[in-house]
Amino acid sequence: MIRRAACLSLLLGCVGNAPVEPPSLDLAMFASRVQPVLAARCASPACHGSDRRRLRVYASGFFRSDPRRVHRDEPITADELAANERSAAAFVVEAPSAAQSLLVAKPLNQVAHLGGQVFSASDDEHAALLAWIRTGALP
């Protein structure tokens, strides 16, 4: 029994479960081009303006890191912006290309998305997401 457990431990150690580093993306570009898209299209409480979602989006007038500031129209904080960027970057990890990242494929409804199709491939929002993802060296 001990030998079987040791073999299993060895095999499990060979599985590629090492932490994956998030891509290095341009925060300034995120702030100017991607955050407005996420705030306008994804930040409502029924979508990603909730701590129950894997992609969490803080935005003025919606979900905030400080519950006392919810629904206030003051600008998001630097910490909220950085959290949005990290959350969005998590949907880019291990994508073979920018167009195949979940951050792009889900709102195009190319991958199952509870919100359905949010924008089309010809929209400026789509172009903004692709341009930002490509700053992380994805084709």
CSV table of N, CA and C in Angstrom, one decimal, residues 26-112:
chain,number,residue,atom,x,y,z
A,26,ASP,N,0.3,45.6,-21.0
A,26,ASP,CA,0.5,47.1,-20.8
A,26,ASP,C,-0.7,47.6,-20.0
A,27,LEU,N,-0.4,48.0,-18.7
A,27,LEU,CA,-1.4,48.6,-17.8
A,27,LEU,C,-1.9,49.9,-18.3
A,28,ALA,N,-1.1,50.7,-18.9
A,28,ALA,CA,-1.6,52.0,-19.4
A,28,ALA,C,-2.6,51.8,-20.5
A,29,MET,N,-2.3,50.9,-21.4
A,29,MET,CA,-3.2,50.6,-22.5
A,29,MET,C,-4.5,50.0,-21.9
A,30,PHE,N,-4.4,49.1,-20.9
A,30,PHE,CA,-5.5,48.6,-20.3
A,30,PHE,C,-6.4,49.7,-19.8
A,31,ALA,N,-5.8,50.6,-19.1
A,31,ALA,CA,-6.6,51.8,-18.5
A,31,ALA,C,-7.3,52.6,-19.5
A,32,SER,N,-6.6,52.8,-20.6
A,32,SER,CA,-7.2,53.8,-21.6
A,32,SER,C,-8.1,53.1,-22.6
A,33,ARG,N,-7.9,51.8,-23.0
A,33,ARG,CA,-8.7,51.2,-24.0
A,33,ARG,C,-9.5,50.0,-23.6
A,34,VAL,N,-9.1,49.2,-22.6
A,34,VAL,CA,-9.8,48.0,-22.2
A,34,VAL,C,-10.7,48.3,-21.0
A,35,GLN,N,-10.3,49.0,-20.0
A,35,GLN,CA,-11.2,49.3,-18.9
A,35,GLN,C,-12.5,50.0,-19.4
A,36,PRO,N,-12.5,50.9,-20.3
A,36,PRO,CA,-13.7,51.5,-20.7
A,36,PRO,C,-14.7,50.5,-21.4
A,37,VAL,N,-14.1,49.5,-22.1
A,37,VAL,CA,-14.9,48.4,-22.7
A,37,VAL,C,-15.5,47.6,-21.6
A,38,LEU,N,-14.7,47.1,-20.7
A,38,LEU,CA,-15.2,46.3,-19.6
A,38,LEU,C,-16.2,47.0,-18.7
A,39,ALA,N,-16.0,48.3,-18.5
A,39,ALA,CA,-16.9,49.1,-17.7
A,39,ALA,C,-18.3,49.2,-18.4
A,40,ALA,N,-18.2,49.5,-19.7
A,40,ALA,CA,-19.5,49.7,-20.5
A,40,ALA,C,-20.2,48.4,-20.8
A,41,ARG,N,-19.5,47.4,-21.0
A,41,ARG,CA,-20.1,46.1,-21.5
A,41,ARG,C,-20.3,45.0,-20.5
A,42,CYS,N,-19.4,45.1,-19.5
A,42,CYS,CA,-19.3,43.9,-18.6
A,42,CYS,C,-19.6,44.1,-17.1
A,43,ALA,N,-19.6,45.4,-16.7
A,43,ALA,CA,-19.6,45.7,-15.2
A,43,ALA,C,-20.9,45.7,-14.5
A,44,SER,N,-22.0,45.4,-15.2
A,44,SER,CA,-23.3,45.4,-14.5
A,44,SER,C,-23.4,44.3,-13.5
A,45,PRO,N,-24.2,44.4,-12.5
A,45,PRO,CA,-24.3,43.4,-11.4
A,45,PRO,C,-24.7,42.0,-12.0
A,46,ALA,N,-25.5,42.0,-13.1
A,46,ALA,CA,-25.9,40.8,-13.7
A,46,ALA,C,-24.8,40.1,-14.5
A,47,CYS,N,-23.7,40.8,-14.7
A,47,CYS,CA,-22.6,40.2,-15.5
A,47,CYS,C,-21.4,40.1,-14.6
A,48,HIS,N,-20.4,40.9,-14.9
A,48,HIS,CA,-19.1,40.7,-14.1
A,48,HIS,C,-18.9,41.7,-13.0
A,49,GLY,N,-19.9,42.5,-12.7
A,49,GLY,CA,-19.8,43.4,-11.6
A,49,GLY,C,-20.2,42.7,-10.3
A,50,SER,N,-19.5,41.7,-10.0
A,50,SER,CA,-19.9,40.8,-8.8
A,50,SER,C,-18.6,40.1,-8.4
A,51,ASP,N,-18.5,39.9,-7.1
A,51,ASP,CA,-17.4,39.1,-6.6
A,51,ASP,C,-17.7,37.6,-6.8
A,52,ARG,N,-18.8,37.2,-7.3
A,52,ARG,CA,-19.1,35.8,-7.6
A,52,ARG,C,-18.6,35.3,-9.0
A,53,ARG,N,-18.0,36.2,-9.8
A,53,ARG,CA,-17.5,35.9,-11.1
A,53,ARG,C,-16.0,35.7,-11.1
A,54,ARG,N,-15.6,34.9,-12.0
A,54,ARG,CA,-14.1,34.7,-12.2
A,54,ARG,C,-13.5,36.0,-12.8
A,55,LEU,N,-14.2,36.6,-13.7
A,55,LEU,CA,-13.8,37.9,-14.2
A,55,LEU,C,-14.6,38.9,-13.5
A,56,ARG,N,-13.9,39.6,-12.6
A,56,ARG,CA,-14.6,40.6,-11.8
A,56,ARG,C,-14.2,42.0,-12.3
A,57,VAL,N,-15.2,42.9,-12.5
A,57,VAL,CA,-14.9,44.2,-13.1
A,57,VAL,C,-15.4,45.3,-12.1
A,58,TYR,N,-14.5,46.0,-11.6
A,58,TYR,CA,-14.8,47.2,-10.8
A,58,TYR,C,-15.1,48.4,-11.8
A,59,ALA,N,-16.1,49.2,-11.6
A,59,ALA,CA,-16.4,50.3,-12.4
A,59,ALA,C,-17.2,51.3,-11.7
A,60,SER,N,-17.0,52.6,-12.1
A,60,SER,CA,-17.7,53.7,-11.5
A,60,SER,C,-19.2,53.4,-11.6
A,61,GLY,N,-20.0,53.6,-10.6
A,61,GLY,CA,-21.4,53.4,-10.6
A,61,GLY,C,-21.8,52.0,-10.4
A,62,PHE,N,-20.9,51.1,-10.4
A,62,PHE,CA,-21.2,49.7,-10.2
A,62,PHE,C,-20.4,49.0,-9.1
A,63,PHE,N,-19.9,47.9,-9.3
A,63,PHE,CA,-19.2,47.1,-8.3
A,63,PHE,C,-17.9,47.8,-7.9
A,64,ARG,N,-17.6,47.9,-6.6
A,64,ARG,CA,-16.5,48.5,-6.1
A,64,ARG,C,-15.8,47.6,-5.1
A,65,SER,N,-14.5,47.8,-4.9
A,65,SER,CA,-13.8,47.0,-3.9
A,65,SER,C,-14.3,47.3,-2.4
A,66,ASP,N,-14.7,48.5,-2.2
A,66,ASP,CA,-15.2,49.0,-0.9
A,66,ASP,C,-16.7,49.1,-1.1
A,67,PRO,N,-17.4,48.1,-0.4
A,67,PRO,CA,-18.9,48.1,-0.5
A,67,PRO,C,-19.6,49.4,-0.2
A,68,ARG,N,-18.9,50.3,0.6
A,68,ARG,CA,-19.5,51.6,0.9
A,68,ARG,C,-19.5,52.5,-0.3
A,69,ARG,N,-18.8,52.2,-1.4
A,69,ARG,CA,-18.7,53.0,-2.5
A,69,ARG,C,-19.5,52.5,-3.7
A,70,VAL,N,-20.2,51.4,-3.5
A,70,VAL,CA,-21.0,50.9,-4.6
A,70,VAL,C,-22.0,51.9,-5.1
A,71,HIS,N,-22.1,52.0,-6.4
A,71,HIS,CA,-23.1,52.9,-7.1
A,71,HIS,C,-22.7,54.4,-7.0
A,72,ARG,N,-21.5,54.7,-6.6
A,72,ARG,CA,-21.0,56.1,-6.6
A,72,ARG,C,-20.2,56.3,-7.9
A,73,ASP,N,-20.4,57.4,-8.4
A,73,ASP,CA,-19.8,57.7,-9.8
A,73,ASP,C,-18.4,58.2,-9.7
A,74,GLU,N,-17.7,58.1,-8.5
A,74,GLU,CA,-16.3,58.5,-8.5
A,74,GLU,C,-15.4,57.5,-9.2
A,75,PRO,N,-14.3,58.0,-9.8
A,75,PRO,CA,-13.5,57.1,-10.6
A,75,PRO,C,-13.0,55.9,-9.8
A,76,ILE,N,-12.7,54.8,-10.5
A,76,ILE,CA,-12.1,53.7,-9.8
A,76,ILE,C,-10.7,54.0,-9.3
A,77,THR,N,-10.3,53.3,-8.2
A,77,THR,CA,-9.0,53.5,-7.6
A,77,THR,C,-7.9,52.8,-8.4
A,78,ALA,N,-6.7,53.2,-8.2
A,78,ALA,CA,-5.6,52.5,-8.8
A,78,ALA,C,-5.6,51.0,-8.4
A,79,ASP,N,-5.9,50.7,-7.2
A,79,ASP,CA,-6.0,49.3,-6.8
A,79,ASP,C,-7.1,48.5,-7.6
A,80,GLU,N,-8.3,49.2,-7.8
A,80,GLU,CA,-9.3,48.6,-8.5
A,80,GLU,C,-8.9,48.4,-10.0
A,81,LEU,N,-8.3,49.3,-10.6
A,81,LEU,CA,-7.8,49.2,-11.9
A,81,LEU,C,-6.8,48.0,-12.1
A,82,ALA,N,-5.9,48.0,-11.1
A,82,ALA,CA,-4.9,46.9,-11.2
A,82,ALA,C,-5.6,45.5,-11.0
A,83,ALA,N,-6.6,45.5,-10.1
A,83,ALA,CA,-7.4,44.2,-9.9
A,83,ALA,C,-8.1,43.8,-11.2
A,84,ASN,N,-8.7,44.8,-11.9
A,84,ASN,CA,-9.4,44.5,-13.2
A,84,ASN,C,-8.4,44.0,-14.2
A,85,GLU,N,-7.2,44.6,-14.2
A,85,GLU,CA,-6.2,44.1,-15.2
A,85,GLU,C,-5.7,42.7,-14.9
A,86,ARG,N,-5.5,42.4,-13.6
A,86,ARG,CA,-5.1,41.0,-13.3
A,86,ARG,C,-6.2,40.0,-13.6
A,87,SER,N,-7.5,40.4,-13.3
A,87,SER,CA,-8.6,39.6,-13.6
A,87,SER,C,-8.7,39.3,-15.1
A,88,ALA,N,-8.6,40.3,-15.9
A,88,ALA,CA,-8.7,40.2,-17.4
A,88,ALA,C,-7.5,39.4,-17.9
A,89,ALA,N,-6.3,39.6,-17.3
A,89,ALA,CA,-5.1,38.9,-17.8
A,89,ALA,C,-5.2,37.4,-17.5
A,90,ALA,N,-6.0,37.0,-16.5
A,90,ALA,CA,-6.2,35.6,-16.2
A,90,ALA,C,-6.9,34.9,-17.3
A,91,PHE,N,-7.7,35.6,-18.1
A,91,PHE,CA,-8.4,35.1,-19.2
A,91,PHE,C,-7.6,35.0,-20.5
A,92,VAL,N,-6.3,35.4,-20.4
A,92,VAL,CA,-5.4,35.4,-21.5
A,92,VAL,C,-4.4,34.3,-21.4
A,93,VAL,N,-4.1,33.9,-20.1
A,93,VAL,CA,-3.1,32.9,-19.8
A,93,VAL,C,-3.3,31.6,-20.7
A,94,GLU,N,-2.2,31.2,-21.2
A,94,GLU,CA,-2.1,29.9,-22.0
A,94,GLU,C,-2.9,29.9,-23.3
A,95,ALA,N,-3.3,31.1,-23.8
A,95,ALA,CA,-4.0,31.1,-25.1
A,95,ALA,C,-3.0,31.0,-26.2
A,96,PRO,N,-3.3,30.2,-27.2
A,96,PRO,CA,-2.3,30.1,-28.3
A,96,PRO,C,-2.2,31.4,-29.1
A,97,SER,N,-3.3,32.2,-29.1
A,97,SER,CA,-3.3,33.5,-29.8
A,97,SER,C,-4.2,34.5,-29.1
A,98,ALA,N,-4.1,35.7,-29.4
A,98,ALA,CA,-5.0,36.7,-28.8
A,98,ALA,C,-6.4,36.5,-29.1
A,99,ALA,N,-6.7,36.1,-30.3
A,99,ALA,CA,-8.0,35.8,-30.8
A,99,ALA,C,-8.7,34.6,-30.1
A,100,GLN,N,-7.8,33.7,-29.6
A,100,GLN,CA,-8.3,32.5,-29.0
A,100,GLN,C,-8.4,32.6,-27.5
A,101,SER,N,-8.0,33.8,-26.9
A,101,SER,CA,-8.1,33.9,-25.5
A,101,SER,C,-9.5,34.0,-25.0
A,102,LEU,N,-9.8,33.6,-23.8
A,102,LEU,CA,-11.2,33.6,-23.3
A,102,LEU,C,-11.7,35.0,-23.2
A,103,LEU,N,-10.8,36.0,-23.0
A,103,LEU,CA,-11.3,37.4,-22.9
A,103,LEU,C,-11.9,37.9,-24.2
A,104,VAL,N,-11.5,37.3,-25.3
A,104,VAL,CA,-12.0,37.7,-26.6
A,104,VAL,C,-13.1,36.7,-27.1
A,105,ALA,N,-12.8,35.4,-26.9
A,105,ALA,CA,-13.7,34.4,-27.4
A,105,ALA,C,-15.1,34.3,-26.7
A,106,LYS,N,-15.1,34.6,-25.4
A,106,LYS,CA,-16.4,34.5,-24.7
A,106,LYS,C,-17.3,35.7,-25.1
A,107,PRO,N,-16.9,36.9,-25.2
A,107,PRO,CA,-17.8,38.0,-25.6
A,107,PRO,C,-18.3,37.9,-27.0
A,108,LEU,N,-17.5,37.2,-27.8
A,108,LEU,CA,-17.9,36.9,-29.2
A,108,LEU,C,-18.8,35.7,-29.3
A,109,ASN,N,-19.0,35.0,-28.1
A,109,ASN,CA,-19.8,33.8,-28.0
A,109,ASN,C,-19.2,32.6,-28.9
A,110,GLN,N,-17.9,32.7,-29.0
A,110,GLN,CA,-17.2,31.6,-29.7
A,110,GLN,C,-17.0,30.4,-28.7
A,111,VAL,N,-17.0,30.8,-27.4
A,111,VAL,CA,-16.9,29.8,-26.3
A,111,VAL,C,-18.1,30.1,-25.5
A,112,ALA,N,-18.8,29.1,-24.9
A,112,ALA,CA,-20.0,29.3,-24.1
A,112,ALA,C,-19.8,30.5,-23.2
